[in-house]
CSV table of C-alpha atoms in Angstrom, one decimal:
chain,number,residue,atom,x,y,z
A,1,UNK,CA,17.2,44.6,21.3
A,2,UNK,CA,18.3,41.1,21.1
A,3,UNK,CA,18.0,39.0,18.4
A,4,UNK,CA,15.6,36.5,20.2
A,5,UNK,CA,13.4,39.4,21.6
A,6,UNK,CA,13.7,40.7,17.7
A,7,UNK,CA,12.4,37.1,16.9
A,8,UNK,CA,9.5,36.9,19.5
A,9,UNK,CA,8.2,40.4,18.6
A,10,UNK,CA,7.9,39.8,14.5
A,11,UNK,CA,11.0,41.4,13.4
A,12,UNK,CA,13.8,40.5,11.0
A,13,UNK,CA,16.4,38.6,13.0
A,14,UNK,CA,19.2,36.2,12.5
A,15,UNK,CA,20.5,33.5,14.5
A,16,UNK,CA,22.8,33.8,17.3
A,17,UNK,CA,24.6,32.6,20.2
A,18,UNK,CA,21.8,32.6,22.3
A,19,UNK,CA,19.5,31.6,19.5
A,20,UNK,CA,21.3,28.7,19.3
A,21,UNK,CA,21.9,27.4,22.6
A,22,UNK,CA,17.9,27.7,23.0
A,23,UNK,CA,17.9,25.3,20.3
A,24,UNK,CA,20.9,23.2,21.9
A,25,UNK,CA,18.7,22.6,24.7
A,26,UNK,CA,15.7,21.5,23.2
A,27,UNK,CA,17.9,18.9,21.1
A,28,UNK,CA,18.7,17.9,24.1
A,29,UNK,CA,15.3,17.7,25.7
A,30,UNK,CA,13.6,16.3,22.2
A,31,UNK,CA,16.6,13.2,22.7
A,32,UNK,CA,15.9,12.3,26.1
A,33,UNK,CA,12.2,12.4,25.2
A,34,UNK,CA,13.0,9.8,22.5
A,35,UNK,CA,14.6,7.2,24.9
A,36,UNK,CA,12.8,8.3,28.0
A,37,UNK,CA,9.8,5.4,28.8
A,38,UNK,CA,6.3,6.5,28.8
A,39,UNK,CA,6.5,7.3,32.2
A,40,UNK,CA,9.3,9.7,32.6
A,41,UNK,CA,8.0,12.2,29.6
A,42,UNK,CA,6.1,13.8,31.1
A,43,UNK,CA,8.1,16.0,33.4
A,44,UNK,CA,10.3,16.4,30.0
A,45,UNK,CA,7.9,17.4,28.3
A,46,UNK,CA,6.7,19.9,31.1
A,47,UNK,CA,10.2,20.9,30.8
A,48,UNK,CA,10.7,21.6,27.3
A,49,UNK,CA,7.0,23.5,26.8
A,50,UNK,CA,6.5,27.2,28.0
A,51,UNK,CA,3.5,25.4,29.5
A,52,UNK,CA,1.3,22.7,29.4
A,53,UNK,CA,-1.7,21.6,31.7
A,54,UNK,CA,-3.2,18.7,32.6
A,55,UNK,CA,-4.0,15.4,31.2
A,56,UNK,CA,-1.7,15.8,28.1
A,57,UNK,CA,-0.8,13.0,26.1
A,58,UNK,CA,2.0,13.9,23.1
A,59,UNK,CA,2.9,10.6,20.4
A,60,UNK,CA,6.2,10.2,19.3
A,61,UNK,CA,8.1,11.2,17.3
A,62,UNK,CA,7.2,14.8,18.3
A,63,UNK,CA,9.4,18.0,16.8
A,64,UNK,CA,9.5,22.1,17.5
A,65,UNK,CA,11.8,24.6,17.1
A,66,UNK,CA,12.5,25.7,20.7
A,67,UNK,CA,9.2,24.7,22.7
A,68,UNK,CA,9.6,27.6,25.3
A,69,UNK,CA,7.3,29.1,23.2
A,70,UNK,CA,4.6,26.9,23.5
A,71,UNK,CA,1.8,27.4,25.9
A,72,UNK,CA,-1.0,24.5,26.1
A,73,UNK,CA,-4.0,23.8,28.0
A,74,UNK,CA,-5.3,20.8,29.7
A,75,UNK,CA,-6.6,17.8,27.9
A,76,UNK,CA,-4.9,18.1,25.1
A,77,UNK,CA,-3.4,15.6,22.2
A,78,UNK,CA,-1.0,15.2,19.9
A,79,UNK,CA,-0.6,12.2,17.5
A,80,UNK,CA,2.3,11.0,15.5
A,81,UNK,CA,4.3,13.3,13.6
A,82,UNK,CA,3.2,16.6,15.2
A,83,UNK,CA,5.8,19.5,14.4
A,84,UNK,CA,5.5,22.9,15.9
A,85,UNK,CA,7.8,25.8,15.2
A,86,UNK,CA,7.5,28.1,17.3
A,87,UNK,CA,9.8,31.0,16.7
A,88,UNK,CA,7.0,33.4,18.1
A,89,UNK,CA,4.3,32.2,21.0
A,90,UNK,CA,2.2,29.0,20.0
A,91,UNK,CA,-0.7,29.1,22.4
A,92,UNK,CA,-3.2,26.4,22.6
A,93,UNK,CA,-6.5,26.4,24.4
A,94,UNK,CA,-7.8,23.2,26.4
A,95,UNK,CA,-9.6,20.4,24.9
A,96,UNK,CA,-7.7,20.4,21.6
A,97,UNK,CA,-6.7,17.3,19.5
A,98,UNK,CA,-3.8,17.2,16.6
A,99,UNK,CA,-4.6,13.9,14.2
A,100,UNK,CA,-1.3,12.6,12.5
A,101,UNK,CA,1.6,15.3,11.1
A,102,UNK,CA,-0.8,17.9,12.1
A,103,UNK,CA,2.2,21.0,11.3
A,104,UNK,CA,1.8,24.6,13.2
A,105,UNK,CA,4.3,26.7,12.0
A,106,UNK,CA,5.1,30.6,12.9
A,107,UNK,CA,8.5,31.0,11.1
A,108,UNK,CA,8.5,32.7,7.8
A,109,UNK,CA,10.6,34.2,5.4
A,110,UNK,CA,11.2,37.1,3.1
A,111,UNK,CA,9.6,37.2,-0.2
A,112,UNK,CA,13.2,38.8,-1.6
A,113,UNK,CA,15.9,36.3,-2.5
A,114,UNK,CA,18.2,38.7,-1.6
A,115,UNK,CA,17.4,39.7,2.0
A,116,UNK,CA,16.0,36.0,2.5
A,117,UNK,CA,19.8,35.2,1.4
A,118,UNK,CA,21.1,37.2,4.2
A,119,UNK,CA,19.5,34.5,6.8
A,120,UNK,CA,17.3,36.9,7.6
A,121,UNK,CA,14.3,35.8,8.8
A,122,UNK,CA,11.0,36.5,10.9
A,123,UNK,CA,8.0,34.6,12.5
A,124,UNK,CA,3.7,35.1,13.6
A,125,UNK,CA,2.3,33.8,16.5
A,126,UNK,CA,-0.3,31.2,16.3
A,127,UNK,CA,-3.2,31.0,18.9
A,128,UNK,CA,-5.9,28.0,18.7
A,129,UNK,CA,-8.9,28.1,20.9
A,130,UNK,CA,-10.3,25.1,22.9
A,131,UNK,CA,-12.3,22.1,22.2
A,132,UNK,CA,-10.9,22.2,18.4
A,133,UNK,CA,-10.2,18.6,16.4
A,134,UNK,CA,-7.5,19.6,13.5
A,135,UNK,CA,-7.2,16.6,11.0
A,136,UNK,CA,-4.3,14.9,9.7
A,137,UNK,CA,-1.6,16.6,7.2
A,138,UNK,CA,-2.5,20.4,8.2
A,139,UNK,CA,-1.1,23.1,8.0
A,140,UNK,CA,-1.6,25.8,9.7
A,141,UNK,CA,0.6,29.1,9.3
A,142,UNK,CA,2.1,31.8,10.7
A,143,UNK,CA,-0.6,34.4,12.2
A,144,UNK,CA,-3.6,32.5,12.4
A,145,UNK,CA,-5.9,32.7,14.9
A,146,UNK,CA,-8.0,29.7,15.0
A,147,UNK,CA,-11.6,29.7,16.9
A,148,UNK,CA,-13.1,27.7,20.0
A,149,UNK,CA,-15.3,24.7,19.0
A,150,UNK,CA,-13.9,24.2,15.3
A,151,UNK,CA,-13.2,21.4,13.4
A,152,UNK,CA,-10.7,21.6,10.3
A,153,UNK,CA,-10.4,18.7,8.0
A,154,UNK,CA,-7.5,16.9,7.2
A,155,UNK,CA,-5.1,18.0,4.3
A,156,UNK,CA,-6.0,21.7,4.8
A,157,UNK,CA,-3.9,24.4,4.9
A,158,UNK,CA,-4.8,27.1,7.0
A,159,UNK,CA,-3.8,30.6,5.5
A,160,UNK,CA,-6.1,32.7,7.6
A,161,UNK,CA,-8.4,33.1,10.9
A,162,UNK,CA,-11.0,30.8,11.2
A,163,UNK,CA,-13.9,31.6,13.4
A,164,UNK,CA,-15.7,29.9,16.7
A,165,UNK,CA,-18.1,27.3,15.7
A,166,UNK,CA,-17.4,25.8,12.5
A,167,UNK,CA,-16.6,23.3,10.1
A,168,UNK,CA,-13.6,24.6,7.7
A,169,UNK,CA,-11.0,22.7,5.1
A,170,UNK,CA,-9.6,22.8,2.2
A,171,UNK,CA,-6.4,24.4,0.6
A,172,UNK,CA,-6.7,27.2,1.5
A,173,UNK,CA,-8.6,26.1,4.3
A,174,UNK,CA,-11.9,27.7,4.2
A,175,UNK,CA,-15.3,27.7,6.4
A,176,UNK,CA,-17.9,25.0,5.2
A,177,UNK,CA,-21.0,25.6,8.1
A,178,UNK,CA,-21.4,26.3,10.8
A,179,UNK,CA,-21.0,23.5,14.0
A,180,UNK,CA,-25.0,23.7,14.4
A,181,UNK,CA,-27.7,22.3,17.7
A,182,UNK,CA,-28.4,20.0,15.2
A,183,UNK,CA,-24.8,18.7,15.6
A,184,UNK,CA,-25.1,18.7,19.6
A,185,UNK,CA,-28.1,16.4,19.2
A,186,UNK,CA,-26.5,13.9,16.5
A,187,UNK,CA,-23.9,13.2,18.8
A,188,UNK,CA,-24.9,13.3,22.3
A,189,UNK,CA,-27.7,11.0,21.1
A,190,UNK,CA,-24.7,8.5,19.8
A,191,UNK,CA,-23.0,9.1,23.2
A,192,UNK,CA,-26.0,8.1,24.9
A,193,UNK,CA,-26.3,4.6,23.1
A,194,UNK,CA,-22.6,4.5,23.5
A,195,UNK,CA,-23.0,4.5,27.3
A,196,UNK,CA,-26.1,2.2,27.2
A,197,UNK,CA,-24.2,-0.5,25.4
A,198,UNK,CA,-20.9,0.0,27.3
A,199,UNK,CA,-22.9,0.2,31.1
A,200,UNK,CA,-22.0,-2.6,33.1
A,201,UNK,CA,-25.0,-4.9,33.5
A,202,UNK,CA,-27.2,-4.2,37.1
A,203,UNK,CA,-27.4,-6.5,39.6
């Protein structure tokens, strides 16, 4: 077993040739992002994910370990500051917005100074659902699995799974309610005067 299949399955591994011209070539794609103008990133940034779908729009400046580890649906968001390290899979569902230095990591460490001091290391994936809102200066961290339709406040840091349909923050991040039909009302009745004050005016 190689060391990068060691890496992607949750076992101890080290860094290596291969390892690190992975990593080479996301430098390389991360730089050209940087200089590239609105309109060419794109198709980088199609490049440098395992996947992403449709209708994507990712702020500068944007950081990740390797990014052929990421797998994104459509519709989705990522404002400033947005680091991913994805040493295992990263997959994100469609509909899903990052506020500012939202941080998803999967690489971890040993607890041991000693076998931590070997450069040993090893990682968790990280799977978020769709139509989730994550707020500014999260955390989340290796092995979580984070629910459809959830919202986590900003400043949390998510230690553990979070299920569908709630509200959660906190450090360590932690369910508040439950996202309730109340909710669904409050809102589309907003949208609704939204649209009535935004309609154009009939002839």
């Amino acid at each position: 077993m190689t060391q990068k299949e060691r890496m992607l399955t949750g076992k101890l591994y080290t860094w290596d040739e291969e390892l690190a011209r992975d990593h080479a070539r996301k430098d390389e794609l991360i730089s050209r992002l940087s200089a590239a103008s609105p309109g060419a990133r794109e198709s980088l940034f199609h490049s440098l994910f395992g996947h992403i779908g449709k209708d994507f729009h990712i702020e500068l400046p944007f950081q990740c370990d390797y990014g052929s580890h990421i797998y994104i649906g459509d519709r989705f968001y990522a404002n400033f500051d947005c680091i991913i390290l994805d040493v295992c899979d990263v997959t994100i569902g469609d509909d899903v917005f990052l506020a500012p230095r939202v941080s998803i990591f999967t690489a971890a460490h040993p607890i041991d100074a000693g076998v931590r001091n070997r450069l040993l290391e090893y990682g968790r994936p990280v799977t978020i659902g769709s139509s989730v809102w994550i707020g500014g200066n999260t955390v989340v961290n290796p092995g979580v699995t984070i629910g459809d339709n959830v919202v986590i406040g900003s400043g949390s840091v998510v230690t553990k799974d979070i299920p569908s349909g709630v509200v959660a923050a906190g450090n360590p991040c932690r369910v508040l309610r439950k996202i309730t039909a109340e909710d669904t009302l409050c809102w589309e009745a907003r949208a609704a005067e939204y649209d009535a004050e935004t309609a154009p005016p009939s002839l």
